[in-house]
Coordinates of C-alpha atoms in Angstrom, one line a residue:
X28 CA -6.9 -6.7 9.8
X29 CA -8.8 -9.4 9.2
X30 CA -9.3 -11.4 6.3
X31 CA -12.4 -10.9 3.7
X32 CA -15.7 -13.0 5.2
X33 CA -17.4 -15.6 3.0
X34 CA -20.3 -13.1 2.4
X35 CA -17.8 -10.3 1.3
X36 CA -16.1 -12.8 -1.2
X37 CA -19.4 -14.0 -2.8
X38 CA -20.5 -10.2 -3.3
X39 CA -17.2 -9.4 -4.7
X40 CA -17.4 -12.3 -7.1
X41 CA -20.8 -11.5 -7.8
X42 CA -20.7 -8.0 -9.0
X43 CA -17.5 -7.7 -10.3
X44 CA -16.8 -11.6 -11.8
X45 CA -13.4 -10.6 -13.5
X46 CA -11.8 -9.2 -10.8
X47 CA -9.6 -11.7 -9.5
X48 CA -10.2 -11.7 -5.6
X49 CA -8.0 -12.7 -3.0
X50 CA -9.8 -14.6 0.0
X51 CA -6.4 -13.8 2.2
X52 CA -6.4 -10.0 2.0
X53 CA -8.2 -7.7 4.5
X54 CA -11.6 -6.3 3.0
X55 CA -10.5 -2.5 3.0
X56 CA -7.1 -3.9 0.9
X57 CA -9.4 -5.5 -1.4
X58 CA -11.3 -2.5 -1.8
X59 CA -8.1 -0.8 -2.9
X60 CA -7.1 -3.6 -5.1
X61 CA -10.8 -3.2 -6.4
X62 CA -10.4 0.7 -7.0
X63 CA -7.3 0.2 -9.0
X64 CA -8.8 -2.4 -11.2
X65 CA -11.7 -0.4 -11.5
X66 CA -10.0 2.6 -12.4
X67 CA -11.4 4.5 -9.1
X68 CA -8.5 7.6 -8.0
X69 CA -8.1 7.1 -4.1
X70 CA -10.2 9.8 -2.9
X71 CA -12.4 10.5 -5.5
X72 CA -16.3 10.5 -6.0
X73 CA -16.4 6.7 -7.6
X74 CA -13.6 6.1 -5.0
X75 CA -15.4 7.6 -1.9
X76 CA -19.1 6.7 -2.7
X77 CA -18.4 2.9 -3.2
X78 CA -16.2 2.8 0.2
X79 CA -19.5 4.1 1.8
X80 CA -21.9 1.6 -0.5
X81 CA -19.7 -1.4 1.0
X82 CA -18.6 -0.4 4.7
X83 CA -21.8 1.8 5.4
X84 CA -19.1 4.7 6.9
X85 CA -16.6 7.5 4.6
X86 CA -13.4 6.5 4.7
X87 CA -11.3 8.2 7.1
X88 CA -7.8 9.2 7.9
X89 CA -6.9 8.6 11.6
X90 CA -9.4 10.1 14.3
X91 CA -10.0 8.0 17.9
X92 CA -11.7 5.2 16.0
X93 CA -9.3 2.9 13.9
X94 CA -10.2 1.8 10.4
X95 CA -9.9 -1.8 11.7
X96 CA -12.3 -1.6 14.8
X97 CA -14.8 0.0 12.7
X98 CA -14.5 -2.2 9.7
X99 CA -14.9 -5.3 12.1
X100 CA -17.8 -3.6 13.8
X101 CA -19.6 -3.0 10.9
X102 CA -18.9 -6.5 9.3
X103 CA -20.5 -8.1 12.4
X104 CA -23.7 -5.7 12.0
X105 CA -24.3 -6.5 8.4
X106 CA -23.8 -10.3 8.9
X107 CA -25.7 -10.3 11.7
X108 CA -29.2 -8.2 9.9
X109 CA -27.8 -9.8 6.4
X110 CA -27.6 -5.9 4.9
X111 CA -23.9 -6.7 3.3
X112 CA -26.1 -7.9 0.1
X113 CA -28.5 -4.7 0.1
X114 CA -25.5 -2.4 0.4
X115 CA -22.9 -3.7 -1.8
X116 CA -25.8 -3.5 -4.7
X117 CA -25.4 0.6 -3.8
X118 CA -21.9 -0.4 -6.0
X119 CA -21.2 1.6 -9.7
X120 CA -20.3 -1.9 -11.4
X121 CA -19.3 0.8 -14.9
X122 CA -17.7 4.3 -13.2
X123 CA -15.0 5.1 -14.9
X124 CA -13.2 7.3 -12.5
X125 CA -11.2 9.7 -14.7
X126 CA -11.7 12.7 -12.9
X127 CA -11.2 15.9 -15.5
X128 CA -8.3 18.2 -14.9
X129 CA -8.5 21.9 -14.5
X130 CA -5.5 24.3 -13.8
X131 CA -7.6 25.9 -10.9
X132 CA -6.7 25.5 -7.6
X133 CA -9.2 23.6 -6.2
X134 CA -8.6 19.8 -5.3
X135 CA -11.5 17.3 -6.2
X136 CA -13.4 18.0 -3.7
X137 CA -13.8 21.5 -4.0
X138 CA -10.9 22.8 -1.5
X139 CA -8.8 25.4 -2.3
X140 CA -5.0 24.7 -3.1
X141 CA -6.1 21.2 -1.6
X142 CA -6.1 22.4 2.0
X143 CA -8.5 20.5 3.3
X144 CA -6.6 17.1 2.0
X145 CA -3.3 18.1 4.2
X146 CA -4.5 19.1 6.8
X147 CA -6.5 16.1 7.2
X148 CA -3.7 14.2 6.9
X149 CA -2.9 12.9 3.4
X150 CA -0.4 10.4 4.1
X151 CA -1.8 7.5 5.1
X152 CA -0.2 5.1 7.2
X153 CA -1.7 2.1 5.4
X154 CA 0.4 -1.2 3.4
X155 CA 1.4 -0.1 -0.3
X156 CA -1.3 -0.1 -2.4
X157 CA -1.8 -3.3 -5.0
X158 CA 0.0 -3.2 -8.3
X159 CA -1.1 -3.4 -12.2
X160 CA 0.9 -6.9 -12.2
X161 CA -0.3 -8.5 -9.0
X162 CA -3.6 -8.8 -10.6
X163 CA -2.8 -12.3 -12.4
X164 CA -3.4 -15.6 -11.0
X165 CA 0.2 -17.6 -11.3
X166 CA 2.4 -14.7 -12.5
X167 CA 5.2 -13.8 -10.4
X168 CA 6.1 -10.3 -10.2
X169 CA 9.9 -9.2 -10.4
X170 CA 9.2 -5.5 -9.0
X171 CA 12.3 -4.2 -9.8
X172 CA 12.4 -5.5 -13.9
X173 CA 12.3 -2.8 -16.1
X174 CA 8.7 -1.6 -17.0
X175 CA 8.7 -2.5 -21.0
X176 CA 10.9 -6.2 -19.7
X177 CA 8.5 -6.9 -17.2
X178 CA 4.9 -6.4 -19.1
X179 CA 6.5 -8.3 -22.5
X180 CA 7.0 -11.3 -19.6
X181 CA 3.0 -10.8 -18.2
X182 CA 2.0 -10.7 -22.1
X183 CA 3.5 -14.1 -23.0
X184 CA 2.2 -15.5 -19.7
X185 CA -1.1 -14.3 -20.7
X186 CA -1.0 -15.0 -24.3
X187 CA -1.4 -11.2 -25.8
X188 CA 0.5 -11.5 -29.2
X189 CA 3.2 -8.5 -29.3
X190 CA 1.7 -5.7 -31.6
X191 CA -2.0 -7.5 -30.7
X192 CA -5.2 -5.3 -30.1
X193 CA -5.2 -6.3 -26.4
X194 CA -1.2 -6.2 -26.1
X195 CA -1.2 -2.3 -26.6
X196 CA -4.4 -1.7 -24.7
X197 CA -3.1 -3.7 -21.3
X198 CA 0.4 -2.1 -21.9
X199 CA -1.0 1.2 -21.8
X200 CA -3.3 0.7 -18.6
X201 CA -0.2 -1.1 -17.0
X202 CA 2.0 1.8 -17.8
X203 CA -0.9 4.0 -16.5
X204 CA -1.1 2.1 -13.6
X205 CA 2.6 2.3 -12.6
X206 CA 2.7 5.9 -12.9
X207 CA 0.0 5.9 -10.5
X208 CA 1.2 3.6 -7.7
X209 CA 4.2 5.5 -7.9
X210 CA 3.0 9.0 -7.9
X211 CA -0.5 8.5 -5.5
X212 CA 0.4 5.8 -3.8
X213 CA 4.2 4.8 -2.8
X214 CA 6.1 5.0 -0.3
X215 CA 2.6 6.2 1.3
X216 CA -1.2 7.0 0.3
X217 CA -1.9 10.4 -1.2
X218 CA -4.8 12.2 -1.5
X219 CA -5.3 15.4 -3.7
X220 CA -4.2 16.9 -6.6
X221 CA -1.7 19.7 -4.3
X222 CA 0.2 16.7 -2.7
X223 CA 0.3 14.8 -5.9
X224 CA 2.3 17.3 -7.6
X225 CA 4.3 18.1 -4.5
X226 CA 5.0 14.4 -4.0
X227 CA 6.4 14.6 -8.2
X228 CA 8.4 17.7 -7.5
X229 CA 10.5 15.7 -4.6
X230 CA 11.0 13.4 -6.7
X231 CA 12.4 15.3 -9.7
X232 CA 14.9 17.1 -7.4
X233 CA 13.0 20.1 -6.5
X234 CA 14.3 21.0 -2.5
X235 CA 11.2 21.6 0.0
X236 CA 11.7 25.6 -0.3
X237 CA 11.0 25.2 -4.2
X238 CA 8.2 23.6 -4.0
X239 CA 5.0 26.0 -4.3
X240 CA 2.2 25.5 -2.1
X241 CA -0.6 25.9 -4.8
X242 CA -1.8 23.7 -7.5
X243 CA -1.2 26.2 -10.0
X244 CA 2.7 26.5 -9.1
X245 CA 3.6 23.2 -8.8
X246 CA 2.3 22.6 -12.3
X247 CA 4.1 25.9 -13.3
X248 CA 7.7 24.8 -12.4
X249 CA 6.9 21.0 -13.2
X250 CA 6.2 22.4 -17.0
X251 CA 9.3 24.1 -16.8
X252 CA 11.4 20.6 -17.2
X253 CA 10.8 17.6 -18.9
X254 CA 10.5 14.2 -18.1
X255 CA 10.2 11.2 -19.6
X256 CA 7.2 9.0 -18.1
X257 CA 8.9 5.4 -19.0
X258 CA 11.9 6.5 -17.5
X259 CA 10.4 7.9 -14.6
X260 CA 8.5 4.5 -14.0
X261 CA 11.6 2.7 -14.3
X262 CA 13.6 5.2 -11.9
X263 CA 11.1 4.4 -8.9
X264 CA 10.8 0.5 -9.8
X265 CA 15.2 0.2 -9.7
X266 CA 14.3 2.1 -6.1
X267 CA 16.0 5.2 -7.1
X268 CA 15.5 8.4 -4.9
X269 CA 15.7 10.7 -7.8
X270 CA 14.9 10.5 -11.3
X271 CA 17.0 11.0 -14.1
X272 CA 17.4 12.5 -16.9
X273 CA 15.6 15.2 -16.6
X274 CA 16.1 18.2 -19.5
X275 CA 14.9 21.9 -19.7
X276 CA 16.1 21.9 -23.2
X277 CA 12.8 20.2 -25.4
X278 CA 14.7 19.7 -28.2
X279 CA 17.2 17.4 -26.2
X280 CA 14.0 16.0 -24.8
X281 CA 12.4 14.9 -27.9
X282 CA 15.9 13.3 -29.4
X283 CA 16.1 11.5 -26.3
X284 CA 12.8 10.0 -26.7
X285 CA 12.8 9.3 -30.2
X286 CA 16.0 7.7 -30.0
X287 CA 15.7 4.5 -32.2
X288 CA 15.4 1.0 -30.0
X289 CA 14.8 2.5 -26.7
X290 CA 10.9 2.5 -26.6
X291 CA 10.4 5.3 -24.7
X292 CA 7.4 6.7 -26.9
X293 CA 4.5 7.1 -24.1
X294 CA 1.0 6.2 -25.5
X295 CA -1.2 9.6 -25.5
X296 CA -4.0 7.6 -23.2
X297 CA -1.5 7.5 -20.5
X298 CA -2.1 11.3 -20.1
X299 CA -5.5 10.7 -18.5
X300 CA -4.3 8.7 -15.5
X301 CA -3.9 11.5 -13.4
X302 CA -2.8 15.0 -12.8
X303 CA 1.0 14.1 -12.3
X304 CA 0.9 12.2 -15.9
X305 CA -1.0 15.5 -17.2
X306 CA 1.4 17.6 -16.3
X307 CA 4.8 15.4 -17.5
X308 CA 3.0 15.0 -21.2
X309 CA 4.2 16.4 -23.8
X310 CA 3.7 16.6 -27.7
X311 CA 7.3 15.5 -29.2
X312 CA 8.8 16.8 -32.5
X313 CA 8.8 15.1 -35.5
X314 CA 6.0 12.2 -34.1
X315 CA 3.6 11.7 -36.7

């Protein structure tokens, strides 16, 4: 695809002056790049109507028109009229994103047991999505360094004093953020809450003739076990197929994540990032 045009990069800059750009990427990886940093859930209402504000089509999976020959169609249109300015303003500069949590089985947009998403064609053949610590000018990324190892590096190359105000907020949105790229977004896009969770089973060992076909049974047998969410983030960045440990007995559970030195106590916020991180939380025993 190809690269983000001067106009593109001077609206990006404009309306969202802290998001550090990247001239070399194509404008619909930027947008995803954008999303994350925002805090918009690939595939939801932020998500989808600031796709359409910025491209002037809904994003799509597949179909006889490629994503690339209409993105460069449309970019010639609106430089050639000038309407890249007029739409881009269309942008939410302050949604949030979190989309609430229900244990209905209904997807976000209103589908039951998140048909609609599947058989659309959730998996989307598209480059891995951006990463919480790609997002810093001069700091090289070691993908694979443990999770707690690699944001204590990020927080001395930016300066956030361990224990600091800003230290524990940006370790909690990186954490967040992990989880996310790993449960939404690798080795291939997701959209829906159903494939989510099926996605989280396969990789907690469940076989595919475990795994339930509704919203409210994949939740079910995901409560049934327990999981801690550091050590699930580390798991998937050491490129492990499975995860491990995983307990059905709480009480082993809680020791192991109380266990003095190993920091494996999961901020609460990191609950909200999204369904699978709902469903993996859990209060632990003797936490004040």
């Amino acid at each position: 695809m190809p690269p983000l045009t001067p106009a593109q990069l001077n609206i990006l800059h404009n309306n969202f002056p802290h998001f550090p750009t990247n001239p070399h990427n194509s404008a619909q990886r930027e947008f995803m790049r954008l999303a994350q940093f925002r805090g918009w859930a690939t595939g939801s209402p932020d998500f989808l109507r600031n796709y359409r504000n910025l491209f002037g089509y809904a994003w799509v999976v597949g179909g006889a028109q490629t994503q690339m020959q209409m993105q460069t169609q449309t970019h010639t249109q609106r430089e050639e009229d000038g309407s890249l300015a007029e739409a881009m303003a269309g942008l939410d500069v302050n949604a949030g994103g979190n989309d609430t949590d229900t244990d209905t089985d209904t997807d976000s947009d209103g589908n039951e047991n998140g048909a609609a998403a599947s058989s659309s064609g959730s998996r989307m053949n598209v480059n891995p999505a951006p990463r919480y610590f790609d997002a810093f000018p001069g700091f090289t990324p070691n993908p694979v360094s443990p999770f707690r190892t690699e944001f204590n590096r990020l927080a001395d190359f930016e300066g956030w004093g361990r224990g600091s105000k800003i230290y524990w907020r940006e370790f909690t949105n990186a954490l967040s953020a992990e989880f996310v790229y790993f449960t939404e977004s690798y080795p291939y896009e997701l959209s829906g809450r159903k494939d989510i969770l099926q996605h989280l089973c396969r990789d907690l060992g469940f076989r595919e003739e475990e795994i339930p076909e509704s919203i409210k049974k994949c939740k079910e047998i995901l409560k049934s076990i327990h999981v801690n969410i550091f050590t699930y983030v580390n798991c998937k960045r050491a490129g492990r197929q499975f995860v491990s440990p995983i307990f059905t007995d709480k009480r082993r559970f809680d020791e192991y994540t109380m266990k003095k030195g190993k920091g494996r106590i999961c901020p609460k916020d990191c609950a909200k990032a999204n369904v699978a991180s709902r469903v993996l939380m859990r209060d632990i025993a003797g936490l004040g």
